[in-house]
Amino acid sequence: MRTTALGSKGPEVGVVGLGCMGMSYGYDMSTQRDEDASVAVIHQALDLGMTFLDTADVYGPYTNEQLIGRALRGHRDRAVLATKVGMVHHGSDASPRPMPNGSPDHIRRSVDESLRRLDTDHVDLYYLHRVDPEVPIEESVGALAEAVSAGKARHIGLSEVTVEQIERAQSVHPITAVQSELSLWTRDWTREVLPHCQEQGIAFVPYSPLGKGFLTGRFTSFDELPQDDFRRGLARFQQDALRQNLALADKVKQIAGRIGATPAQVALAWVLAQGEHVIPIPGTKTPKYLHDNAGAADVELTSADLAELDALPVPTGGRYF
Ligand SMILES: NC(=O)c1ccc[n+]([C@@H]2O[C@H](COP(=O)([O-])OP(=O)(O)OC[C@H]3O[C@@H](n4cnc5c(N)ncnc54)[C@H](OP(=O)(O)O)[C@@H]3O)[C@@H](O)[C@H]2O)c1
């Protein structure tokens, strides 16, 4: 796979990465997880050049980092490993919704625990998962900067932040990457944050680049969503909204048919076309989808295709609740 730099400060990575969350968390929670299959998918991703792996301590919670640690035993130097800290579940299971905790003490403790679960002495990129409204971002980033000084992290990233928050964070430590939701049905960040990142040499890492699977055309009704799947609680997936949003997925499918690609590849190629250091991390635990997503790196959209995709209507329903 072709590579790009993780912004002006980071290492080279495959232009399409791998989001690992769904292997342990969020989607289809009622199905028994097949960890061996997920480990095999991670190894296939590395073989395909999808070297940029994404996890977080809150995924599981904790089990996703353990899974990555297991998969990378003997393969650590093949991956550019990113994790996140600063979101916590109160209680023993994955509900209710996680809340931000950006206190320096929590971050210091969590960094060491993540490294233990990931079975590594450092991660390549440590993100602050969310800005905690109760803690100045300078303090949270300061704790991550200590991890860099101690050799526990190579780079610092932020997730779902404004330009002002990026600037405040950069006053404490250089920021290498910003991760936020970006896809054909979530384009808000292209207005201010993405241009700011490009100006500053900060990589932009789109999460949920397939619209949580919707843009691939996989879901045509609410009832097709697995039981115990967090998409069942999202506004865009409620039956009436979903029915209206099918027009978007149909358009993606139509363009895919015309250019001989899959809908997932078109959705990812549009994201890749947003800039040089824009590195999507589609999530999958399925070998077929992994290959499909890797193939997106070679799909070229014409300016007419891009204009058609840019003109897609705004979806019905907010992106979260
Ligand atoms: N920073 C944050 O706050 C944040 C929030 C959410 C996610 N993330 C990160 O972003 C990553 C990706 O986001 P996401 O998983 O939410 O959404 P996504 O990548 O937009 O979509 C994942 C869904 O699409 C399906 N899929 C993947 N490739 C496909 C293909 N080629 N054809 C058909 N279906 C396909 C997956 O199915 P299977 O799972 O069945 O293979 C899964 O249901 C996560 O893994 C996580 O690392 C970060």
Short mmCIF file of C-alpha atoms and ligand atoms in Angstrom, two decimals:
data_model
loop_
_atom_site.label_atom_id
_atom_site.label_comp_id
_atom_site.label_asym_id
_atom_site.label_seq_id
_atom_site.Cartn_x
_atom_site.Cartn_y
_atom_site.Cartn_z
CA MET A 1 0.00 0.00 0.00
CA ARG A 2 1.17 3.54 -0.65
CA THR A 3 2.23 5.41 2.44
CA THR A 4 2.04 8.93 3.79
CA ALA A 5 3.59 10.66 6.77
CA LEU A 6 1.58 10.98 9.94
CA GLY A 7 1.78 14.77 9.54
CA SER A 8 5.05 16.66 9.48
CA LYS A 9 6.21 15.17 12.80
CA GLY A 10 5.13 11.54 12.55
CA PRO A 11 6.31 8.30 10.94
CA GLU A 12 5.24 6.88 7.57
CA VAL A 13 2.04 4.83 7.66
CA GLY A 14 -0.14 3.07 5.10
CA VAL A 15 -2.69 5.61 3.81
CA VAL A 16 -5.52 3.41 5.08
CA GLY A 17 -5.23 2.27 8.68
CA LEU A 18 -7.23 -0.17 10.79
CA GLY A 19 -9.69 0.75 13.53
CA CYS A 20 -9.78 -2.12 16.02
CA MET A 21 -12.63 -0.99 18.29
CA GLY A 22 -15.32 -3.19 16.74
CA MET A 23 -13.30 -6.31 17.45
CA SER A 24 -14.14 -5.88 21.15
CA TYR A 25 -16.72 -3.13 21.65
CA GLY A 26 -19.59 -1.07 20.37
CA TYR A 27 -20.89 -3.17 17.54
CA ASP A 28 -22.76 -6.43 17.88
CA MET A 29 -22.02 -6.81 21.60
CA SER A 30 -24.28 -9.86 21.96
CA THR A 31 -22.20 -12.04 19.62
CA GLN A 32 -19.41 -14.11 21.08
CA ARG A 33 -16.12 -12.49 20.06
CA ASP A 34 -13.72 -14.56 17.99
CA GLU A 35 -10.39 -13.22 19.19
CA ASP A 36 -8.31 -15.60 17.07
CA ALA A 37 -10.08 -14.32 13.96
CA SER A 38 -9.43 -10.71 15.00
CA VAL A 39 -5.74 -11.43 15.62
CA ALA A 40 -5.57 -12.94 12.13
CA VAL A 41 -7.23 -9.80 10.66
CA ILE A 42 -4.63 -7.60 12.37
CA HIS A 43 -1.82 -9.72 10.92
CA GLN A 44 -3.41 -9.54 7.45
CA ALA A 45 -3.69 -5.77 7.82
CA LEU A 46 0.05 -5.53 8.51
CA ASP A 47 0.76 -7.77 5.51
CA LEU A 48 -1.37 -5.44 3.35
CA GLY A 49 0.56 -2.39 4.57
CA MET A 50 -2.23 -1.11 6.83
CA THR A 51 0.31 -0.36 9.52
CA PHE A 52 -1.56 2.30 11.50
CA LEU A 53 -3.58 0.53 14.20
CA ASP A 54 -6.11 2.31 16.40
CA THR A 55 -7.39 1.33 19.84
CA ALA A 56 -8.31 2.98 23.18
CA ASP A 57 -8.36 1.91 26.82
CA VAL A 58 -12.13 2.46 26.94
CA TYR A 59 -12.80 -0.10 24.17
CA GLY A 60 -14.02 -3.14 26.04
CA PRO A 61 -13.19 -1.50 28.39
CA TYR A 62 -9.57 -2.68 28.29
CA THR A 63 -10.08 -5.89 26.28
CA ASN A 64 -9.34 -4.25 22.93
CA GLU A 65 -5.88 -3.13 24.11
CA GLN A 66 -5.25 -6.65 25.42
CA LEU A 67 -6.24 -8.07 22.03
CA ILE A 68 -3.86 -5.71 20.21
CA GLY A 69 -1.11 -6.58 22.67
CA ARG A 70 -1.63 -10.24 21.88
CA ALA A 71 -1.72 -9.65 18.11
CA LEU A 72 1.46 -7.57 18.15
CA ARG A 73 3.56 -10.04 20.12
CA GLY A 74 6.49 -10.60 17.77
CA HIS A 75 5.12 -7.98 15.32
CA ARG A 76 5.39 -4.75 17.34
CA ASP A 77 7.94 -3.11 15.04
CA ARG A 78 5.66 -3.61 12.00
CA ALA A 79 2.91 -1.40 13.43
CA VAL A 80 2.45 2.28 14.19
CA LEU A 81 0.36 1.90 17.30
CA ALA A 82 -2.12 4.50 18.53
CA THR A 83 -4.20 4.35 21.69
CA LYS A 84 -6.32 6.85 23.59
CA VAL A 85 -6.83 7.80 27.19
CA GLY A 86 -9.30 10.05 28.95
CA MET A 87 -12.70 8.33 28.64
CA VAL A 88 -13.97 6.09 31.42
CA HIS A 89 -16.88 3.81 32.15
CA HIS A 90 -18.16 4.12 35.70
CA GLY A 91 -19.11 0.59 36.65
CA SER A 92 -17.85 -2.81 35.71
CA ASP A 93 -19.33 -3.20 32.23
CA ALA A 94 -19.47 -1.11 29.08
CA SER A 95 -22.60 0.82 30.05
CA PRO A 96 -23.64 3.50 30.76
CA ARG A 97 -21.90 5.77 28.27
CA PRO A 98 -18.26 6.60 28.98
CA MET A 99 -17.48 10.05 30.35
CA PRO A 100 -14.34 12.16 29.96
CA ASN A 101 -11.65 12.09 32.64
CA GLY A 102 -8.71 14.22 31.64
CA SER A 103 -7.16 14.69 35.08
CA PRO A 104 -3.37 14.38 35.00
CA ASP A 105 -3.43 11.71 37.75
CA HIS A 106 -5.87 9.56 35.78
CA ILE A 107 -3.79 9.96 32.60
CA ARG A 108 -0.48 9.11 34.33
CA ARG A 109 -1.98 5.96 35.83
CA SER A 110 -3.77 4.97 32.63
CA VAL A 111 -0.69 5.30 30.43
CA ASP A 112 1.17 2.68 32.45
CA GLU A 113 -1.86 0.38 32.50
CA SER A 114 -2.31 0.70 28.71
CA LEU A 115 1.34 -0.15 28.08
CA ARG A 116 0.98 -3.24 30.26
CA ARG A 117 -2.12 -4.40 28.35
CA LEU A 118 -0.55 -3.58 24.98
CA ASP A 119 2.56 -5.52 26.07
CA THR A 120 4.88 -2.81 24.81
CA ASP A 121 7.22 -0.23 26.32
CA HIS A 122 5.84 2.62 24.19
CA VAL A 123 3.01 3.58 21.90
CA ASP A 124 3.66 5.62 18.79
CA LEU A 125 0.72 7.95 19.33
CA TYR A 126 -1.19 8.73 22.52
CA TYR A 127 -4.46 10.58 22.00
CA LEU A 128 -6.47 12.47 24.55
CA HIS A 129 -9.78 10.75 23.72
CA ARG A 130 -11.99 13.70 24.69
CA VAL A 131 -11.32 17.06 26.29
CA ASP A 132 -12.63 16.97 29.86
CA PRO A 133 -14.72 20.13 30.40
CA GLU A 134 -13.62 20.08 34.08
CA VAL A 135 -9.86 20.02 33.31
CA PRO A 136 -7.93 22.63 31.29
CA ILE A 137 -6.63 20.90 28.14
CA GLU A 138 -3.13 22.19 28.99
CA GLU A 139 -3.12 19.97 32.11
CA SER A 140 -4.29 16.84 30.27
CA VAL A 141 -1.76 17.37 27.48
CA GLY A 142 0.91 18.11 30.08
CA ALA A 143 0.41 14.60 31.51
CA LEU A 144 0.75 13.11 28.01
CA ALA A 145 3.90 15.21 27.48
CA GLU A 146 5.36 13.53 30.59
CA ALA A 147 4.73 10.17 28.89
CA VAL A 148 6.69 11.40 25.86
CA SER A 149 9.57 12.58 28.06
CA ALA A 150 9.61 9.19 29.81
CA GLY A 151 9.81 7.38 26.44
CA LYS A 152 6.35 5.83 26.90
CA ALA A 153 4.89 7.66 23.89
CA ARG A 154 6.47 8.99 20.71
CA HIS A 155 3.73 11.47 19.76
CA ILE A 156 0.61 13.15 21.14
CA GLY A 157 -2.80 13.36 19.45
CA LEU A 158 -6.23 14.82 20.25
CA SER A 159 -9.70 13.61 19.38
CA GLU A 160 -12.81 15.68 18.56
CA VAL A 161 -11.27 19.09 19.24
CA THR A 162 -11.77 22.65 18.04
CA VAL A 163 -9.08 24.87 16.53
CA GLU A 164 -8.84 26.77 19.80
CA GLN A 165 -8.27 23.56 21.75
CA ILE A 166 -5.56 22.48 19.28
CA GLU A 167 -3.81 25.82 19.73
CA ARG A 168 -3.96 25.57 23.53
CA ALA A 169 -2.63 22.01 23.42
CA GLN A 170 0.20 23.03 21.08
CA SER A 171 1.29 25.67 23.58
CA VAL A 172 2.23 22.75 25.86
CA HIS A 173 3.52 20.13 23.39
CA PRO A 174 3.50 19.65 19.61
CA ILE A 175 0.41 17.78 18.40
CA THR A 176 1.05 15.16 15.72
CA ALA A 177 -2.47 14.01 14.85
CA VAL A 178 -6.12 14.94 15.36
CA GLN A 179 -8.73 12.20 15.14
CA SER A 180 -12.38 13.08 14.55
CA GLU A 181 -15.37 11.59 12.79
CA LEU A 182 -15.19 12.33 9.07
CA SER A 183 -17.08 10.66 6.27
CA LEU A 184 -19.50 11.44 3.48
CA TRP A 185 -22.25 11.90 6.05
CA THR A 186 -20.17 13.79 8.66
CA ARG A 187 -18.30 16.58 6.93
CA ASP A 188 -18.36 19.33 9.60
CA TRP A 189 -14.63 19.11 10.37
CA THR A 190 -13.65 19.97 6.79
CA ARG A 191 -14.63 23.61 7.39
CA GLU A 192 -12.13 24.75 10.05
CA VAL A 193 -10.30 21.94 11.84
CA LEU A 194 -9.02 20.03 8.81
CA PRO A 195 -7.62 23.18 7.10
CA HIS A 196 -6.00 24.20 10.40
CA CYS A 197 -4.39 20.77 10.77
CA GLN A 198 -3.06 20.94 7.22
CA GLU A 199 -1.61 24.39 7.84
CA GLN A 200 0.07 23.16 11.04
CA GLY A 201 1.42 19.88 9.60
CA ILE A 202 -0.91 17.88 11.86
CA ALA A 203 -2.22 14.59 10.45
CA PHE A 204 -6.01 14.28 10.36
CA VAL A 205 -7.30 10.79 11.19
CA PRO A 206 -10.95 10.28 10.19
CA TYR A 207 -12.75 7.82 12.42
CA SER A 208 -15.97 6.05 11.35
CA PRO A 209 -15.03 6.84 7.71
CA LEU A 210 -17.66 4.35 6.50
CA GLY A 211 -20.40 6.05 8.48
CA LYS A 212 -20.27 3.15 10.98
CA GLY A 213 -20.90 0.79 8.08
CA PHE A 214 -23.97 2.60 6.73
CA LEU A 215 -22.26 4.06 3.65
CA THR A 216 -21.35 0.57 2.44
CA GLY A 217 -25.06 -0.08 1.87
CA ARG A 218 -25.12 -2.90 4.41
CA PHE A 219 -28.10 -1.67 6.38
CA THR A 220 -31.43 -1.00 4.72
CA SER A 221 -33.58 -1.15 7.85
CA PHE A 222 -33.21 -0.68 11.62
CA ASP A 223 -34.07 -4.34 12.19
CA GLU A 224 -30.92 -5.44 10.37
CA LEU A 225 -28.74 -3.93 13.09
CA PRO A 226 -27.48 -6.62 15.44
CA GLN A 227 -29.05 -6.77 18.91
CA ASP A 228 -27.03 -4.98 21.56
CA ASP A 229 -25.31 -2.78 18.99
CA PHE A 230 -24.72 0.86 19.88
CA ARG A 231 -25.92 2.04 16.45
CA ARG A 232 -29.43 1.13 17.67
CA GLY A 233 -29.18 4.22 19.90
CA LEU A 234 -27.94 6.63 17.23
CA ALA A 235 -30.33 9.13 15.62
CA ARG A 236 -29.26 8.42 12.02
CA PHE A 237 -29.99 4.72 12.37
CA GLN A 238 -33.55 5.10 13.72
CA GLN A 239 -35.99 3.62 11.21
CA ASP A 240 -37.44 6.85 9.76
CA ALA A 241 -34.06 8.59 9.55
CA LEU A 242 -32.38 5.48 8.17
CA ARG A 243 -34.98 5.20 5.42
CA GLN A 244 -34.32 8.80 4.37
CA ASN A 245 -30.56 8.33 4.60
CA LEU A 246 -30.66 5.42 2.18
CA ALA A 247 -30.52 8.00 -0.62
CA LEU A 248 -26.90 8.71 0.40
CA ALA A 249 -25.87 5.07 0.46
CA ASP A 250 -27.62 4.50 -2.88
CA LYS A 251 -25.69 7.33 -4.50
CA VAL A 252 -22.40 5.91 -3.21
CA LYS A 253 -23.39 2.52 -4.58
CA GLN A 254 -24.30 4.04 -7.94
CA ILE A 255 -20.90 5.76 -8.29
CA ALA A 256 -19.14 2.57 -7.15
CA GLY A 257 -20.91 0.58 -9.86
CA ARG A 258 -19.95 3.15 -12.46
CA ILE A 259 -16.22 3.17 -11.63
CA GLY A 260 -15.85 -0.54 -10.84
CA ALA A 261 -15.19 -0.14 -7.10
CA THR A 262 -17.14 -1.12 -4.01
CA PRO A 263 -19.22 1.41 -2.02
CA ALA A 264 -16.75 1.15 0.89
CA GLN A 265 -13.89 2.00 -1.48
CA VAL A 266 -15.74 5.04 -2.82
CA ALA A 267 -16.50 6.25 0.71
CA LEU A 268 -12.84 5.85 1.70
CA ALA A 269 -11.48 7.33 -1.54
CA TRP A 270 -13.56 10.46 -0.89
CA VAL A 271 -12.03 10.73 2.60
CA LEU A 272 -8.52 10.17 1.21
CA ALA A 273 -9.13 12.92 -1.34
CA GLN A 274 -9.58 15.48 1.48
CA GLY A 275 -5.81 15.95 1.86
CA GLU A 276 -2.34 14.44 1.83
CA HIS A 277 -2.04 13.62 5.52
CA VAL A 278 -5.61 12.42 5.96
CA ILE A 279 -5.42 8.80 7.11
CA PRO A 280 -8.77 7.02 7.64
CA ILE A 281 -9.02 4.11 10.05
CA PRO A 282 -11.99 2.01 8.86
CA GLY A 283 -12.97 -0.62 11.40
CA THR A 284 -13.49 -4.24 10.53
CA LYS A 285 -13.09 -7.74 11.90
CA THR A 286 -13.86 -9.35 8.54
CA PRO A 287 -11.05 -10.39 6.12
CA LYS A 288 -13.15 -9.65 3.03
CA TYR A 289 -13.88 -6.11 4.20
CA LEU A 290 -10.24 -5.60 5.17
CA HIS A 291 -9.09 -6.35 1.62
CA ASP A 292 -11.87 -4.19 0.25
CA ASN A 293 -10.76 -1.26 2.43
CA ALA A 294 -7.09 -1.73 1.56
CA GLY A 295 -8.07 -1.52 -2.13
CA ALA A 296 -9.45 1.99 -1.56
CA ALA A 297 -5.88 3.31 -1.57
CA ASP A 298 -5.78 2.66 -5.33
CA VAL A 299 -9.21 4.06 -6.20
CA GLU A 300 -9.01 7.43 -7.90
CA LEU A 301 -12.08 9.60 -8.04
CA THR A 302 -12.34 12.17 -10.84
CA SER A 303 -13.21 15.75 -10.03
CA ALA A 304 -16.69 15.02 -11.41
CA ASP A 305 -17.07 12.03 -9.03
CA LEU A 306 -15.88 14.18 -6.12
CA ALA A 307 -18.29 16.98 -7.02
CA GLU A 308 -21.14 14.50 -7.13
CA LEU A 309 -20.18 13.14 -3.70
CA ASP A 310 -19.68 16.64 -2.27
CA ALA A 311 -23.25 17.43 -3.32
CA LEU A 312 -24.75 14.59 -1.26
CA PRO A 313 -27.50 15.86 1.04
CA VAL A 314 -26.97 16.37 4.76
CA PRO A 315 -28.16 13.20 6.56
CA THR A 316 -31.26 13.05 8.70
CA GLY A 317 -30.39 12.79 12.40
CA GLY A 318 -27.40 13.93 14.44
CA ARG A 319 -24.27 11.79 14.48
CA TYR A 320 -24.64 10.74 18.09
CA PHE A 321 -27.79 10.95 20.19
N1 LIG B 1 -11.98 8.91 18.50
C1 LIG B 1 -13.19 8.45 18.70
O1 LIG B 1 -13.95 8.98 19.50
C2 LIG B 1 -13.65 7.25 17.94
C3 LIG B 1 -15.03 6.93 17.89
C4 LIG B 1 -15.43 5.81 17.15
C5 LIG B 1 -14.49 5.05 16.49
N2 LIG B 1 -13.15 5.37 16.57
C6 LIG B 1 -12.12 4.57 15.86
O2 LIG B 1 -12.43 4.55 14.46
C7 LIG B 1 -12.47 3.21 13.98
C8 LIG B 1 -13.43 3.07 12.82
O3 LIG B 1 -14.71 3.59 13.13
P1 LIG B 1 -16.02 2.70 13.27
O4 LIG B 1 -15.64 1.28 13.47
O5 LIG B 1 -16.86 3.38 14.28
O6 LIG B 1 -16.79 2.91 11.89
P2 LIG B 1 -16.53 2.57 10.36
O7 LIG B 1 -15.12 2.25 10.13
O8 LIG B 1 -17.15 3.70 9.62
O9 LIG B 1 -17.47 1.30 10.12
C9 LIG B 1 -17.29 0.06 10.75
C10 LIG B 1 -18.43 -0.84 10.34
O10 LIG B 1 -18.39 -1.02 8.92
C11 LIG B 1 -18.27 -2.40 8.60
N3 LIG B 1 -17.35 -2.48 7.44
C12 LIG B 1 -16.02 -2.22 7.43
N4 LIG B 1 -15.52 -2.35 6.19
C13 LIG B 1 -16.56 -2.71 5.39
C14 LIG B 1 -16.67 -3.00 4.02
N5 LIG B 1 -15.62 -2.91 3.20
N6 LIG B 1 -17.90 -3.37 3.52
C15 LIG B 1 -18.97 -3.46 4.34
N7 LIG B 1 -18.92 -3.17 5.67
C16 LIG B 1 -17.72 -2.81 6.19
C17 LIG B 1 -17.74 -3.08 9.84
O11 LIG B 1 -18.17 -4.42 9.86
P3 LIG B 1 -17.47 -5.63 10.67
O12 LIG B 1 -17.07 -5.07 11.99
O13 LIG B 1 -18.59 -6.61 10.76
O14 LIG B 1 -16.33 -6.13 9.91
C18 LIG B 1 -18.38 -2.23 10.95
O15 LIG B 1 -19.71 -2.64 11.19
C19 LIG B 1 -12.83 2.39 15.22
O16 LIG B 1 -12.45 1.04 15.09
C20 LIG B 1 -12.08 3.11 16.32
O17 LIG B 1 -10.73 2.65 16.36
C21 LIG B 1 -12.74 6.46 17.27
#
